[in-house]
Amino acid sequence: FTIAYPTGEFGAMGLEGAVKLGFRKELESVKNPADKDALYEKLLHEAYQHGKAINVASVLEIDEVIDPIESRKWIMTVLDTYQRPTRKGRKRMIDTW
């Protein structure tokens, strides 16, 4: 079960690093530092818009996107529904992982 926050970013790395790495050639081709900064900020803004959890959830296997205010309710619901396995006798559980 995967939960993501709607306003946060969701990805394998920070969006700043992803933009610098993914658009390295485009950023290096701009010689003027002010123009390079402007291009970087534009690309970063676009990445933030595409990287929002609500957008990512529409294409990836995200089960639910929740408002951060509801985090406590979701966590308590999961904890309340958890049932500890019962054992009879002195058996030991073997974890195959």
PDB file of C-alpha atoms in Angstrom:
ATOM      1  CA  PHE A   1       0.000   0.000   0.000  1.00  0.00           C
ATOM      2  CA  THR A   2       1.621   3.253  -1.123  1.00  0.00           C
ATOM      3  CA  ILE A   3       0.501   6.686   0.032  1.00  0.00           C
ATOM      4  CA  ALA A   4       1.760   9.977  -1.358  1.00  0.00           C
ATOM      5  CA  TYR A   5       1.100  13.544  -0.284  1.00  0.00           C
ATOM      6  CA  PRO A   6      -0.588  15.694  -2.960  1.00  0.00           C
ATOM      7  CA  THR A   7       1.643  18.735  -2.574  1.00  0.00           C
ATOM      8  CA  GLY A   8       4.953  16.943  -2.171  1.00  0.00           C
ATOM      9  CA  GLU A   9       7.304  15.685  -4.825  1.00  0.00           C
ATOM     10  CA  PHE A  10       7.603  12.013  -5.532  1.00  0.00           C
ATOM     11  CA  GLY A  11      10.637  10.550  -7.238  1.00  0.00           C
ATOM     12  CA  ALA A  12      13.900   8.690  -6.962  1.00  0.00           C
ATOM     13  CA  MET A  13      15.999  11.827  -6.420  1.00  0.00           C
ATOM     14  CA  GLY A  14      15.465  15.478  -5.584  1.00  0.00           C
ATOM     15  CA  LEU A  15      14.044  17.460  -8.464  1.00  0.00           C
ATOM     16  CA  GLU A  16      16.898  19.982  -8.364  1.00  0.00           C
ATOM     17  CA  GLY A  17      19.458  17.251  -9.017  1.00  0.00           C
ATOM     18  CA  ALA A  18      17.238  15.603 -11.598  1.00  0.00           C
ATOM     19  CA  VAL A  19      16.950  18.856 -13.565  1.00  0.00           C
ATOM     20  CA  LYS A  20      20.695  19.524 -13.387  1.00  0.00           C
ATOM     21  CA  LEU A  21      21.477  15.983 -14.497  1.00  0.00           C
ATOM     22  CA  GLY A  22      18.689  15.480 -17.023  1.00  0.00           C
ATOM     23  CA  PHE A  23      19.069  18.867 -18.728  1.00  0.00           C
ATOM     24  CA  ARG A  24      22.849  19.162 -18.394  1.00  0.00           C
ATOM     25  CA  LYS A  25      23.473  19.645 -22.130  1.00  0.00           C
ATOM     26  CA  GLU A  26      20.755  22.264 -22.453  1.00  0.00           C
ATOM     27  CA  LEU A  27      22.036  24.155 -19.409  1.00  0.00           C
ATOM     28  CA  GLU A  28      25.685  23.955 -20.575  1.00  0.00           C
ATOM     29  CA  SER A  29      24.746  25.324 -23.992  1.00  0.00           C
ATOM     30  CA  VAL A  30      23.606  28.616 -22.432  1.00  0.00           C
ATOM     31  CA  LYS A  31      26.638  30.867 -21.915  1.00  0.00           C
ATOM     32  CA  ASN A  32      25.075  33.812 -20.081  1.00  0.00           C
ATOM     33  CA  PRO A  33      24.857  32.936 -16.338  1.00  0.00           C
ATOM     34  CA  ALA A  34      21.622  34.903 -15.871  1.00  0.00           C
ATOM     35  CA  ASP A  35      19.997  33.136 -18.816  1.00  0.00           C
ATOM     36  CA  LYS A  36      21.274  29.789 -17.528  1.00  0.00           C
ATOM     37  CA  ASP A  37      19.732  30.484 -14.109  1.00  0.00           C
ATOM     38  CA  ALA A  38      16.452  31.505 -15.737  1.00  0.00           C
ATOM     39  CA  LEU A  39      16.366  28.314 -17.820  1.00  0.00           C
ATOM     40  CA  TYR A  40      17.173  26.212 -14.758  1.00  0.00           C
ATOM     41  CA  GLU A  41      14.374  27.863 -12.751  1.00  0.00           C
ATOM     42  CA  LYS A  42      11.919  27.338 -15.625  1.00  0.00           C
ATOM     43  CA  LEU A  43      12.850  23.660 -15.961  1.00  0.00           C
ATOM     44  CA  LEU A  44      12.710  23.193 -12.193  1.00  0.00           C
ATOM     45  CA  HIS A  45       9.248  24.772 -12.022  1.00  0.00           C
ATOM     46  CA  GLU A  46       8.027  22.412 -14.761  1.00  0.00           C
ATOM     47  CA  ALA A  47       9.558  19.447 -12.934  1.00  0.00           C
ATOM     48  CA  TYR A  48       7.776  20.429  -9.718  1.00  0.00           C
ATOM     49  CA  GLN A  49       4.472  20.636 -11.583  1.00  0.00           C
ATOM     50  CA  HIS A  50       4.972  17.182 -13.128  1.00  0.00           C
ATOM     51  CA  GLY A  51       6.498  15.695  -9.967  1.00  0.00           C
ATOM     52  CA  LYS A  52       3.614  16.471  -7.651  1.00  0.00           C
ATOM     53  CA  ALA A  53       2.275  13.316  -6.094  1.00  0.00           C
ATOM     54  CA  ILE A  54      -1.199  13.876  -7.501  1.00  0.00           C
ATOM     55  CA  ASN A  55       0.246  13.841 -11.043  1.00  0.00           C
ATOM     56  CA  VAL A  56       2.572  10.924 -10.372  1.00  0.00           C
ATOM     57  CA  ALA A  57      -0.272   8.896  -8.872  1.00  0.00           C
ATOM     58  CA  SER A  58      -2.197   9.139 -12.121  1.00  0.00           C
ATOM     59  CA  VAL A  59       0.518   7.252 -14.043  1.00  0.00           C
ATOM     60  CA  LEU A  60       2.285   5.106 -11.424  1.00  0.00           C
ATOM     61  CA  GLU A  61       0.990   2.473  -9.049  1.00  0.00           C
ATOM     62  CA  ILE A  62       0.121   4.768  -6.162  1.00  0.00           C
ATOM     63  CA  ASP A  63      -2.780   3.463  -4.115  1.00  0.00           C
ATOM     64  CA  GLU A  64      -3.864   6.704  -2.494  1.00  0.00           C
ATOM     65  CA  VAL A  65      -2.975  10.383  -2.412  1.00  0.00           C
ATOM     66  CA  ILE A  66      -3.838  11.903   0.946  1.00  0.00           C
ATOM     67  CA  ASP A  67      -3.829  15.349   2.443  1.00  0.00           C
ATOM     68  CA  PRO A  68      -1.043  15.654   5.073  1.00  0.00           C
ATOM     69  CA  ILE A  69      -3.685  16.704   7.615  1.00  0.00           C
ATOM     70  CA  GLU A  70      -5.195  13.220   7.296  1.00  0.00           C
ATOM     71  CA  SER A  71      -1.894  11.382   7.951  1.00  0.00           C
ATOM     72  CA  ARG A  72      -2.668  10.628  11.595  1.00  0.00           C
ATOM     73  CA  LYS A  73      -6.089   9.197  10.716  1.00  0.00           C
ATOM     74  CA  TRP A  74      -4.564   6.893   8.056  1.00  0.00           C
ATOM     75  CA  ILE A  75      -1.746   5.708  10.309  1.00  0.00           C
ATOM     76  CA  MET A  76      -4.125   4.989  13.187  1.00  0.00           C
ATOM     77  CA  THR A  77      -6.501   3.126  10.858  1.00  0.00           C
ATOM     78  CA  VAL A  78      -3.681   0.850   9.692  1.00  0.00           C
ATOM     79  CA  LEU A  79      -2.444   0.270  13.246  1.00  0.00           C
ATOM     80  CA  ASP A  80      -5.966  -0.431  14.539  1.00  0.00           C
ATOM     81  CA  THR A  81      -6.645  -3.027  11.842  1.00  0.00           C
ATOM     82  CA  TYR A  82      -3.363  -4.887  12.324  1.00  0.00           C
ATOM     83  CA  GLN A  83      -3.805  -8.244  14.044  1.00  0.00           C
ATOM     84  CA  ARG A  84      -0.812  -9.881  15.585  1.00  0.00           C
ATOM     85  CA  PRO A  85      -0.424 -13.501  14.439  1.00  0.00           C
ATOM     86  CA  THR A  86      -1.244 -15.994  17.158  1.00  0.00           C
ATOM     87  CA  ARG A  87       1.066 -18.921  17.805  1.00  0.00           C
ATOM     88  CA  LYS A  88       0.367 -22.126  19.607  1.00  0.00           C
ATOM     89  CA  GLY A  89       3.146 -23.714  21.528  1.00  0.00           C
ATOM     90  CA  ARG A  90       6.715 -22.699  21.051  1.00  0.00           C
ATOM     91  CA  LYS A  91       6.977 -22.379  17.287  1.00  0.00           C
ATOM     92  CA  ARG A  92       9.446 -20.022  15.711  1.00  0.00           C
ATOM     93  CA  MET A  93       8.687 -18.019  12.631  1.00  0.00           C
ATOM     94  CA  ILE A  94      11.202 -18.375   9.798  1.00  0.00           C
ATOM     95  CA  ASP A  95      11.570 -15.308   7.628  1.00  0.00           C
ATOM     96  CA  THR A  96      12.379 -16.443   4.086  1.00  0.00           C
ATOM     97  CA  TRP A  97      13.662 -13.057   3.032  1.00  0.00           C
TER      98      TRP A  97
END
